[in-house]
Short mmCIF file of C-alpha atoms and ligand atoms in Angstrom, two decimals:
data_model
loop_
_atom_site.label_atom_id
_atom_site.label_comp_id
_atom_site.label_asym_id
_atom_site.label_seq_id
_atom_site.Cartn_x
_atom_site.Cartn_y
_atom_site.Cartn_z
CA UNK A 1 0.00 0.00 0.00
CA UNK A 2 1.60 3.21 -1.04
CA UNK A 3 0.05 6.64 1.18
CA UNK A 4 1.45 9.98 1.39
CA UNK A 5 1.37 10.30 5.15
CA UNK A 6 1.07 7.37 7.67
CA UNK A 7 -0.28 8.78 10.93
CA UNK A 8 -0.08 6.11 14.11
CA UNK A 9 -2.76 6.53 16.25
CA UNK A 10 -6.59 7.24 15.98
CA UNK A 11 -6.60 9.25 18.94
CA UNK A 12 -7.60 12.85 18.74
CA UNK A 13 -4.45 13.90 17.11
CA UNK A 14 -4.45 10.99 15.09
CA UNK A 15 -8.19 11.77 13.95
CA UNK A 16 -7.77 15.67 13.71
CA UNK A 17 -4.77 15.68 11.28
CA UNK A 18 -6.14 12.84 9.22
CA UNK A 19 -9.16 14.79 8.51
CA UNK A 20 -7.29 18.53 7.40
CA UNK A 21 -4.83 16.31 5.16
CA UNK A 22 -7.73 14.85 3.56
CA UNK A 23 -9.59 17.88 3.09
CA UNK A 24 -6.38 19.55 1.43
CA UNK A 25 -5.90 16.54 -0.43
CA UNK A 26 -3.40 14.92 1.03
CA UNK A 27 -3.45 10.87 1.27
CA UNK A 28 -3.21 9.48 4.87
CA UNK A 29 -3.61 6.24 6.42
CA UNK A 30 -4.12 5.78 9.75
CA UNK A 31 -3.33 2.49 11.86
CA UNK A 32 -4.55 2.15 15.59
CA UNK A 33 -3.56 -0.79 17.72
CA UNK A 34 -7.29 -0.71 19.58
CA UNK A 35 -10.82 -1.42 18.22
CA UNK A 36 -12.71 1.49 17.25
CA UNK A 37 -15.34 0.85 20.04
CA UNK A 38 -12.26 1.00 22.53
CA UNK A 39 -11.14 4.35 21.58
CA UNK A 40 -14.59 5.96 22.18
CA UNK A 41 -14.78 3.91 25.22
CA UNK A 42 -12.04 6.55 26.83
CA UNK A 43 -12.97 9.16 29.31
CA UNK A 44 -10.89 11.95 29.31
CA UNK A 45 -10.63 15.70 28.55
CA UNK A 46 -13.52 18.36 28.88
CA UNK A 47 -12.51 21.76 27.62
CA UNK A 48 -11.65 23.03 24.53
CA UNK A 49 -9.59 26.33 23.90
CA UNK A 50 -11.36 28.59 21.21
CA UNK A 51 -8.49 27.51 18.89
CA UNK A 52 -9.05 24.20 19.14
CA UNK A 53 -12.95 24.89 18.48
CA UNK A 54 -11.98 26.71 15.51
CA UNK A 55 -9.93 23.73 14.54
CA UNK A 56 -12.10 21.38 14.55
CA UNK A 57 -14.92 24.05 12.31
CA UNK A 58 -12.35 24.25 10.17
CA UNK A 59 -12.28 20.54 9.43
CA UNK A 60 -16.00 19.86 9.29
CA UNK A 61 -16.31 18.48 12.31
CA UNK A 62 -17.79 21.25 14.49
CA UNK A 63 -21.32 21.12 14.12
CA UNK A 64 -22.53 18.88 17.02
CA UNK A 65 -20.08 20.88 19.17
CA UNK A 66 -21.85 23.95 18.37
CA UNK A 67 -25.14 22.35 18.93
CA UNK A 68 -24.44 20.46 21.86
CA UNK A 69 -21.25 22.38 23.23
CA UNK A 70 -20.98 24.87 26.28
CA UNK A 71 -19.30 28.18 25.99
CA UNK A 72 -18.15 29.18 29.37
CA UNK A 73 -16.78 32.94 30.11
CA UNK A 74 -15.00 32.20 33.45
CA UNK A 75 -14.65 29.77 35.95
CA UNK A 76 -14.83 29.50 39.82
CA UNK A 77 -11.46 29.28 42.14
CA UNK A 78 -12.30 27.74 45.91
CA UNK A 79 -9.14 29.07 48.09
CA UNK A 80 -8.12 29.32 52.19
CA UNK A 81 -9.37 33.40 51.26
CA UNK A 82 -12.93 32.12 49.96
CA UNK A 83 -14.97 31.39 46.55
CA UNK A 84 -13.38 33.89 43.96
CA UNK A 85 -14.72 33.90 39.84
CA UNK A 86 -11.79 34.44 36.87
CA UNK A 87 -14.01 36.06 34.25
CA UNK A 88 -12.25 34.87 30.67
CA UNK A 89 -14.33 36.95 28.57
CA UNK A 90 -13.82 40.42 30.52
CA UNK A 91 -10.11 39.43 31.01
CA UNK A 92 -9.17 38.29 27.39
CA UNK A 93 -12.01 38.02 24.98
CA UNK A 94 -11.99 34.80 24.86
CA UNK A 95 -13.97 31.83 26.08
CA UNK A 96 -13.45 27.96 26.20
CA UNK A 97 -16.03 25.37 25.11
CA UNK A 98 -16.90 22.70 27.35
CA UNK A 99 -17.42 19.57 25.05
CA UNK A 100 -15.85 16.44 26.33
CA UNK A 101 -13.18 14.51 24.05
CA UNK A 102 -15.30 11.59 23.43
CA UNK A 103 -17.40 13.83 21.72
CA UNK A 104 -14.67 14.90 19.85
CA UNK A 105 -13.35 11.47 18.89
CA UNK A 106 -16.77 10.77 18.04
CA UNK A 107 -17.66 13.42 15.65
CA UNK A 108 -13.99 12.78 13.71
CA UNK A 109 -14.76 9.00 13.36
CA UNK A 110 -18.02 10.69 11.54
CA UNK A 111 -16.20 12.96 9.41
CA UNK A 112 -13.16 10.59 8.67
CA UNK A 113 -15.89 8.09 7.55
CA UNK A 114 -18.16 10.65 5.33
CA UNK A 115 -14.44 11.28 3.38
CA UNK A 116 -13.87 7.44 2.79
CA UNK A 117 -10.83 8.14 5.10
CA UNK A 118 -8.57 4.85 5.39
CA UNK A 119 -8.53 4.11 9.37
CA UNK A 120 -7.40 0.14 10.41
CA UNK A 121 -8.09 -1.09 13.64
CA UNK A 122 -6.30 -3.26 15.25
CA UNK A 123 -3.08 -3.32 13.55
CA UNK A 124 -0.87 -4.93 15.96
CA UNK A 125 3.01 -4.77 16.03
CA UNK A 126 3.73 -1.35 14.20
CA UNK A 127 6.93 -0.62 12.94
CA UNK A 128 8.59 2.59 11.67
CA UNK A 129 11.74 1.93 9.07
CA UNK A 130 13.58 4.06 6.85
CA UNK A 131 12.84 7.44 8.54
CA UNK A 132 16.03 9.22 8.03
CA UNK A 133 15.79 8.04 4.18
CA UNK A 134 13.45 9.24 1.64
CA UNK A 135 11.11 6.28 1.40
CA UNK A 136 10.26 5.59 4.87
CA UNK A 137 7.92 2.58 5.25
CA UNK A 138 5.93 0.97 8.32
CA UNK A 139 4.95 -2.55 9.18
CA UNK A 140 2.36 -3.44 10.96
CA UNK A 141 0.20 -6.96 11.67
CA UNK A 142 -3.46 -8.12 11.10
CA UNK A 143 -5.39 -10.92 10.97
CA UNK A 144 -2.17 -12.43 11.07
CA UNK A 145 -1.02 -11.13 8.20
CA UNK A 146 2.29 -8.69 7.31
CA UNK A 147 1.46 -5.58 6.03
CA UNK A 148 3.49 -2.96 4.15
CA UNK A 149 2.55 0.96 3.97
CA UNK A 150 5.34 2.76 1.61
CA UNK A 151 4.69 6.22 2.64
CA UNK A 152 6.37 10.20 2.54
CA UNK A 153 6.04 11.00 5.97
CA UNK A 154 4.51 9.62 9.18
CA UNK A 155 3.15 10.97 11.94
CA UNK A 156 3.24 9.47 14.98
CA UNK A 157 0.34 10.49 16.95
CA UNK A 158 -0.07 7.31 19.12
CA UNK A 159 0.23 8.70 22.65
CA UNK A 160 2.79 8.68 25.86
CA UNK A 161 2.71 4.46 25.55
CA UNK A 162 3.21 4.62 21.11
CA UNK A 163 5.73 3.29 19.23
CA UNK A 164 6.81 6.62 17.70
CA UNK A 165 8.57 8.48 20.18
CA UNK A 166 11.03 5.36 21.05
CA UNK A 167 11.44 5.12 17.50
CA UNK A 168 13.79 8.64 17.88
CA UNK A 169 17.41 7.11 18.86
CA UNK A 170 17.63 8.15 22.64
CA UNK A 171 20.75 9.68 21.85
CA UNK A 172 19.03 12.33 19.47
CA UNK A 173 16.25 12.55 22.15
CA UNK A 174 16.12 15.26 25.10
CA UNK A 175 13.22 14.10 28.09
CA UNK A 176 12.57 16.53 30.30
CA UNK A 177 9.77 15.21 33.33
CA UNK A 178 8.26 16.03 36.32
CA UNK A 179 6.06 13.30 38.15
CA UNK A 180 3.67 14.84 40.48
CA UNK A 181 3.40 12.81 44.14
CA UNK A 182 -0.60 12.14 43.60
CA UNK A 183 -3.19 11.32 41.34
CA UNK A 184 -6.76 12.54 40.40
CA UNK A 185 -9.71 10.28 41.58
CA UNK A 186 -12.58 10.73 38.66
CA UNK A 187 -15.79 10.30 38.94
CA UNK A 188 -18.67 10.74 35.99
CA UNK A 189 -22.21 10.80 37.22
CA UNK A 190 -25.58 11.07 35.20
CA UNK A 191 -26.27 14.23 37.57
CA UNK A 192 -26.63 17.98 37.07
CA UNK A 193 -23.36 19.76 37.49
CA UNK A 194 -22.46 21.49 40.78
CA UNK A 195 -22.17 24.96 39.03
CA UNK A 196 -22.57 27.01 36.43
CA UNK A 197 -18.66 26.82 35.53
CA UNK A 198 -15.88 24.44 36.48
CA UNK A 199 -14.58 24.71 40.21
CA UNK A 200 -11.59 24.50 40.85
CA UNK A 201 -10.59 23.86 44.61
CA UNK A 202 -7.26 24.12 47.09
CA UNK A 203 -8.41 22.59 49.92
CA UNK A 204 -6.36 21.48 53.16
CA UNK A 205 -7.47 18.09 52.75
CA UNK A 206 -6.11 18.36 48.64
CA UNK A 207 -7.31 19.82 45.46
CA UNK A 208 -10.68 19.16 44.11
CA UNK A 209 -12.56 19.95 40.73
CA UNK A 210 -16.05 19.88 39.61
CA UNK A 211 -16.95 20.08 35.82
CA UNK A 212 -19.35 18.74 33.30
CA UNK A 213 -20.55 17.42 30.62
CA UNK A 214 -23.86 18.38 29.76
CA UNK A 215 -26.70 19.09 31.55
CA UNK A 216 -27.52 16.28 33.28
CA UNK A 217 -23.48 14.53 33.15
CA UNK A 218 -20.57 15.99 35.78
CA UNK A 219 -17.49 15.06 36.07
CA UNK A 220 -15.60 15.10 39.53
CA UNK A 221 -12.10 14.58 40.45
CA UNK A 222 -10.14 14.63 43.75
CA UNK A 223 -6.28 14.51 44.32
CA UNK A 224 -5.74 11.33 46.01
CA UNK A 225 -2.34 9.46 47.00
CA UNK A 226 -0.60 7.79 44.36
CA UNK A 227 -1.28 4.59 46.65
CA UNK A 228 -4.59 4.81 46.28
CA UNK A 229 -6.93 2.41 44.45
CA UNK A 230 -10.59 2.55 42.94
CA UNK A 231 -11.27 0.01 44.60
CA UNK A 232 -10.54 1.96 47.95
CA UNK A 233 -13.00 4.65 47.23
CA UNK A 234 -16.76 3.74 47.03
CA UNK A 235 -19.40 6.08 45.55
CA UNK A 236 -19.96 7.67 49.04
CA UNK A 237 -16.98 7.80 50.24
CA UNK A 238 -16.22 9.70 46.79
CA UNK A 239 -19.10 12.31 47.09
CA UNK A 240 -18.39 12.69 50.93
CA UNK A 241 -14.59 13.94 50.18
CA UNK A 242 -15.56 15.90 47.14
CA UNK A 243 -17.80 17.69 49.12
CA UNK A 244 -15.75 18.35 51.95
CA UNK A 245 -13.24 20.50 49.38
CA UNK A 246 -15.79 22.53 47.26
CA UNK A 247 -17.18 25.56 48.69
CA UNK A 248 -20.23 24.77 50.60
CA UNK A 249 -22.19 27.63 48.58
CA UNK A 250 -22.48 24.80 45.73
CA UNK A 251 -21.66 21.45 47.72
CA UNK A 252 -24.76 21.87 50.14
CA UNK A 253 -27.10 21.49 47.41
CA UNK A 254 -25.33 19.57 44.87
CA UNK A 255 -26.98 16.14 43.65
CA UNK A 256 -25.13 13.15 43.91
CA UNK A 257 -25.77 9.49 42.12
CA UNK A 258 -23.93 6.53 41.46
CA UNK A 259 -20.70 6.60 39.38
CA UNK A 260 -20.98 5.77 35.99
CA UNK A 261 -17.10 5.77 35.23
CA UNK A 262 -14.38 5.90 38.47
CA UNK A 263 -10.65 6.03 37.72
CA UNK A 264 -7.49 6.71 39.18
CA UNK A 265 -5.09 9.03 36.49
CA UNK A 266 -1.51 9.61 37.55
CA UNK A 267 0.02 13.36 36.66
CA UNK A 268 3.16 14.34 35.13
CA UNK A 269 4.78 16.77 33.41
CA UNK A 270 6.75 15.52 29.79
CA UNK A 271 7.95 16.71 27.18
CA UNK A 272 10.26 14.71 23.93
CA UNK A 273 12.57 17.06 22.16
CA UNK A 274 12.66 17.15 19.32
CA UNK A 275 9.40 16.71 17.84
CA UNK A 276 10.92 15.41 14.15
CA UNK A 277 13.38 13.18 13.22
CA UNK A 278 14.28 12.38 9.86
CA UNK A 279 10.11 11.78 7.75
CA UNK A 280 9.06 11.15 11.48
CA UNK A 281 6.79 13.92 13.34
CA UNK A 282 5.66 13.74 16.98
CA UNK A 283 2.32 15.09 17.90
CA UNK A 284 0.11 15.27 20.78
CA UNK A 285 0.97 13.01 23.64
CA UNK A 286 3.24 10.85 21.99
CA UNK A 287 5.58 14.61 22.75
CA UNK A 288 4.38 15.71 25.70
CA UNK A 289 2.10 14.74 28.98
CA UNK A 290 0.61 17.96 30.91
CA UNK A 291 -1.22 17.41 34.03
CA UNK A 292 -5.17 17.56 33.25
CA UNK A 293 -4.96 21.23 35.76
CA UNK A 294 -4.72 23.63 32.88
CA UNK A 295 -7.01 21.47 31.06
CA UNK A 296 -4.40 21.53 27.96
CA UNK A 297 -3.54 17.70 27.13
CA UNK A 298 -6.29 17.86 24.54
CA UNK A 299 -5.75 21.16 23.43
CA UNK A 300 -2.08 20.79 22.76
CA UNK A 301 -2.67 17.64 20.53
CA UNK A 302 -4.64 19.93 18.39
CA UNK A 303 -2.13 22.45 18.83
CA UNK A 304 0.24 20.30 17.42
CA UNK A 305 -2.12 19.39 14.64
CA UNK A 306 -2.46 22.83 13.49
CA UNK A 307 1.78 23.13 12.59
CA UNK A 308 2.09 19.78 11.46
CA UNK A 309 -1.12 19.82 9.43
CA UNK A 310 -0.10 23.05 7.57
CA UNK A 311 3.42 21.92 7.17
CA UNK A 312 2.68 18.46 5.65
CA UNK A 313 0.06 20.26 2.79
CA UNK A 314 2.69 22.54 2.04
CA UNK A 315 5.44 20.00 1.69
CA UNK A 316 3.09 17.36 0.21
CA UNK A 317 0.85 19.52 -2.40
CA UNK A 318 4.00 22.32 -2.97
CA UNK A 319 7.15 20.84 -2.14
CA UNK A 320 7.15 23.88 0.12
CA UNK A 321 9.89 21.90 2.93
CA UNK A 322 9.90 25.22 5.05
CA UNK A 323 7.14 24.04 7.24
CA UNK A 324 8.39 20.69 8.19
CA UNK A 325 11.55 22.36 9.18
CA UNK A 326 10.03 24.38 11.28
CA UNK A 327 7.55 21.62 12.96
CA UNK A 328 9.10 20.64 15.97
CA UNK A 329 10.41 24.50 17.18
CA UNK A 330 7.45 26.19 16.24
CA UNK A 331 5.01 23.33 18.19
CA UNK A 332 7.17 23.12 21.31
CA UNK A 333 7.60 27.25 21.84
CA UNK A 334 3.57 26.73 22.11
CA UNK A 335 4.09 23.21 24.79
CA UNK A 336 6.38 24.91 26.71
CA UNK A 337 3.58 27.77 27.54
CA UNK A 338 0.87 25.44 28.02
CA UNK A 339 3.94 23.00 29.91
CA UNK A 340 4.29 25.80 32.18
CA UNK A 341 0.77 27.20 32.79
CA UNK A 342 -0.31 23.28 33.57
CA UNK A 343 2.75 23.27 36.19
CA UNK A 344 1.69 26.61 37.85
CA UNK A 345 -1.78 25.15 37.89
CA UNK A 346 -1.23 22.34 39.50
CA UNK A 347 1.63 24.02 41.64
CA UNK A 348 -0.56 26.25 43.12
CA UNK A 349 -3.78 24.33 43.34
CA UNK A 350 -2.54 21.50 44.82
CA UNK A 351 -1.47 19.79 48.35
CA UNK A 352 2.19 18.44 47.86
CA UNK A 353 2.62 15.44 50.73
CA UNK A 354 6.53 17.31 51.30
CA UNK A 355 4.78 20.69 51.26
CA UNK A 356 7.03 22.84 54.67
CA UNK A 357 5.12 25.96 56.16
CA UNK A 358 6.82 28.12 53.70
CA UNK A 359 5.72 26.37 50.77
CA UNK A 360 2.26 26.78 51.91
CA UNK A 361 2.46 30.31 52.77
CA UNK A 362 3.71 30.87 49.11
CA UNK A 363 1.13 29.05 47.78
CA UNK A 364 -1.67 31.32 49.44
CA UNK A 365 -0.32 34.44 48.45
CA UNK A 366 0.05 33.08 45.33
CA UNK A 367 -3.47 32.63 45.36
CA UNK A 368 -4.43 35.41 47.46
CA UNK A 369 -2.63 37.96 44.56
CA UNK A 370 -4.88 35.98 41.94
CA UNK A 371 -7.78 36.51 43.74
CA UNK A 372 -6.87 40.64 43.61
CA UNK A 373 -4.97 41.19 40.77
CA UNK A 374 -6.62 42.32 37.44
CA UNK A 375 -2.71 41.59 35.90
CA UNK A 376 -2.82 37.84 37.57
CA UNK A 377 -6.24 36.90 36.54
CA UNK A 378 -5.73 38.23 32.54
CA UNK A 379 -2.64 36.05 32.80
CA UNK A 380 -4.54 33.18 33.93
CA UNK A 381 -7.65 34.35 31.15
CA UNK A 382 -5.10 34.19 28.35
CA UNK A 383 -3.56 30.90 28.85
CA UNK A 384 -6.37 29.12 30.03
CA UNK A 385 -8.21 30.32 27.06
CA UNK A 386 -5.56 29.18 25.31
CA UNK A 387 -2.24 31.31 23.51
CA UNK A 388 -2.55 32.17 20.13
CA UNK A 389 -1.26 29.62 17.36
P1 LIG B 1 -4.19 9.54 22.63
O1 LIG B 1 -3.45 8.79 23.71
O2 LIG B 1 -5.56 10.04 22.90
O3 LIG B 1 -4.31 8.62 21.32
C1 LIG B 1 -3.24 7.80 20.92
C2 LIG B 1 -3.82 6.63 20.14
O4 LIG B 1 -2.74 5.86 19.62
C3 LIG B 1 -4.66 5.71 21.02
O5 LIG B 1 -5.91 5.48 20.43
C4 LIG B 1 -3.81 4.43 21.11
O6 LIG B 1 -4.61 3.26 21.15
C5 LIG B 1 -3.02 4.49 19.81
N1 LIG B 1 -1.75 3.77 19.87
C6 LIG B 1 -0.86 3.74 20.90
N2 LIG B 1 0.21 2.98 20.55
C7 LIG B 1 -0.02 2.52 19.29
C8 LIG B 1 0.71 1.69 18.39
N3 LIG B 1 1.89 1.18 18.75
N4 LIG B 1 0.17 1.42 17.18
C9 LIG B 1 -1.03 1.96 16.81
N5 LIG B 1 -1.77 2.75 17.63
C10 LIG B 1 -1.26 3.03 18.85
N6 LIG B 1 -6.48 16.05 28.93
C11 LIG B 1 -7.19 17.13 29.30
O7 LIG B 1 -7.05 18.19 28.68
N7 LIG B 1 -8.08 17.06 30.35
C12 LIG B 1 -8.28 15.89 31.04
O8 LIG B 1 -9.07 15.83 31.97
C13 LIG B 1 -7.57 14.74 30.68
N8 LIG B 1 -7.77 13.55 31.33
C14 LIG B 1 -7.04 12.46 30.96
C15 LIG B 1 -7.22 11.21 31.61
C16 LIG B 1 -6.45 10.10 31.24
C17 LIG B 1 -6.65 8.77 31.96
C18 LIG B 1 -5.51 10.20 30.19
C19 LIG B 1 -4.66 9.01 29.79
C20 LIG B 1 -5.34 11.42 29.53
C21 LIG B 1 -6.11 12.55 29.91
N9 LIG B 1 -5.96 13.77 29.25
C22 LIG B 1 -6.67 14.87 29.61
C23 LIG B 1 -5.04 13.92 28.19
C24 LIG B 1 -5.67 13.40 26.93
O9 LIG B 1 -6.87 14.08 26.71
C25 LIG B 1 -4.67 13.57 25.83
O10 LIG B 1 -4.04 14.84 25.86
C26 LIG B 1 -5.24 13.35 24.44
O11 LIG B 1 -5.90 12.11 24.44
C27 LIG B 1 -4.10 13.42 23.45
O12 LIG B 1 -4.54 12.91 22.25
P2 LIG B 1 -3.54 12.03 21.35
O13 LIG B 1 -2.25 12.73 21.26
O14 LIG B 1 -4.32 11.72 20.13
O15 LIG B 1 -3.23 10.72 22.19
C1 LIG B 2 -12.81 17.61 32.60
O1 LIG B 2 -13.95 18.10 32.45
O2 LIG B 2 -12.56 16.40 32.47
C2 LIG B 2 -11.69 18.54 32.98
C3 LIG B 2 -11.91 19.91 32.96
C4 LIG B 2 -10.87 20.76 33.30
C5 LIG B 2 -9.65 20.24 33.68
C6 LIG B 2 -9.44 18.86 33.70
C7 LIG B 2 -10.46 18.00 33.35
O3 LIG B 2 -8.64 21.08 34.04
#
């Protein structure tokens, strides 16, 4: 099989740049280890930056998301000085669009199939070859069978645990990590949301965050120990600790129900440099891990997709090279905001086991100048809301 680009992964990323290749004319094939029923299957991100909602307009996919989607123009801090609102809009212009990535996935599995897009499931055992050559090529398995795609470039938009970024000899790589000493406990209930807008909590007893889906589907986490299991937490003992760390102006009436999804996510802070090697691009979290805080994982994926989209259609339909040569600085100087916002966010919001006295005093007036400061909450506005491409 001969394609111009072979993109790993039917993930967002995966999904995203399939579909503006396509649309520019570009041939793609994309080859995901899971079953298509698995990859909707995943829980994960909620908010969208405006960019990535203009994104996905831009390739055809947005019109559920602007029927079913929620704008939001702020959102709610809970801190040791009280319940405080960071108004987006009035700050930066901008608001974010609450529309979880399932969605998402969902609505490019729609689009990729109303192109005749070439997507195969369960392709077991890819391999990249020939990358630093001009006819790179990638193997893969099914059905028990050897496969062969002779392709220009490939993408490797197959996540932290993918093929692609081990691929890069570890002597060209650069990893740079932080692992955070907890997790986030989520829960996803067939209940009304707490609020209006996301919460996001500092509490004593750890960091808590209530957001949503819809109307009648929330989604709850709480920073646990890193030793902690589901199975340790029960539905009430869930609700009963979530409720402890959101302000009591929207926990004392918030409905509760039984779980419909519960899992444990670890966080950390990656990033793989470069992002190219050879006819091999990195995109999404196969580059880089932020911790869900700054509500960015998703967001940078289609960050990602943006440069590496627009450089592929101008290498593959104009043998203009400039843009894959560009790729991997002009994607990271945008992961290394979002890198640091997520860190700050999680920094600050957070209840570090090792935390001394100090540390904690810092953190509240940290907080304590956000809650004040016109400068401190546009900051926050404009990178929540997401940087500019
Ligand atoms: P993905 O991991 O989504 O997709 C990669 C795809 O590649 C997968 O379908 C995988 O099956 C496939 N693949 C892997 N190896 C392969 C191989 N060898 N061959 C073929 N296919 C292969 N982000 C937020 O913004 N907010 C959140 O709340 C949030 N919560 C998260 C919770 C969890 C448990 C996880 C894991 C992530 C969460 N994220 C969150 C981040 C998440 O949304 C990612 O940023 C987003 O999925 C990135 O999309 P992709 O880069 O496409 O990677
Ligand atoms: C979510 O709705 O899953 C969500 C929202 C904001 C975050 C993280 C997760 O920062």
């Amino acid at each position: 099989m001969k394609t111009q680009v072979a993109i790993i992964g039917a993930g967002p990323a995966g999904l995203l740049l399939s579909q503006l290749l396509n649309k520019a004319g570009v041939s793609t094939v994309v080859l995901e280890r899971q079953t298509r029923e698995y990859v909707l299957s995943r829980i994960r991100a909620g908010v969208l930056e405006w960019s990535t909602v203009e994104l996905l307009r831009a390739a055809g996919c947005g019109d559920r998301m602007d029927r079913e989607g929620i704008p939001h123009d702020g959102c709610y801090l809970s801190t040791a000085h009280g319940l405080f609102r960071v108004d987006f809009k009035e700050r930066c212009g901008r608001q974010v669009m609450v529309y979880g990535q399932t969605e998402v996935t969902r609505d490019l599995y729609d689009a990729q199939d109303a192109i005749g897009a070439t997507i195969i499931h369960e392709a077991a055992d890819v391999a990249l070859h020939n990358l630093g050559g001009d006819a790179p090529y990638v193997i893969y398995q099914k059905d028990g069978v050897t496969h062969r795609i002779n392709c220009d470039y490939v993408a490797g938009c197959d996540g932290f645990h993918g093929v692609s970024r081990p691929t890069i000899p570890a002597s060209v790589r650069r990893d740079y990590e932080r692992v955070y000493p907890f997790g986030w406990l989520g829960v996803l209930s067939r209940t009304p949301p707490a609020a209006d807008e996301l919460i996001y909590a500092n509490h004593p007893r750890g960091f808590a965050l209530a957001s949503m889906r819809n109307a009648n589907l929330s989604r709850y986490y709480i920073q646990v120990p890193l030793s902690d299991t589901v199975e340790d937490w029960s539905d009430d003992a869930f609700w009963a600790e979530l409720k402890r760390r959101l302000p009591s102006r929207f926990a004392d009436t918030m409905k509760t129900g039984p779980s419909i999804e519960k899992s444990i996510a670890p966080l950390r802070s990656f990033v793989s440099e470069p992002m190219r090697w050879g006819r091999l691009f990195l995109c999404g979290d196969s580059a880089h891990i932020v911790p869900p805080t700054g509500a960015k994982g998703l967001n940078l994926a289609a960050s990602d997709v943006h440069y590496l989209s627009r450089a592929l259609i101008g290498a593959c339909t104009a043998g203009d090279l400039s843009g894959i040569d560009s790729y991997s600085a002009d994607a990271l100087a945008r992961v290394w905001q979002a890198m640091r916002f997520s860190w700050w966010m999680t920094t600050s919001l957070h209840r570090f086991p090792d935390q001394s006295e100090f540390d904690q005093k810092i953190q509240e007036s940290e907080l304590d100048y956000l809650a004040r400061s016109d400068a401190a909450q546009t900051a926050m506005a404009e990178n929540y809301t997401g940087l500019p491409f």
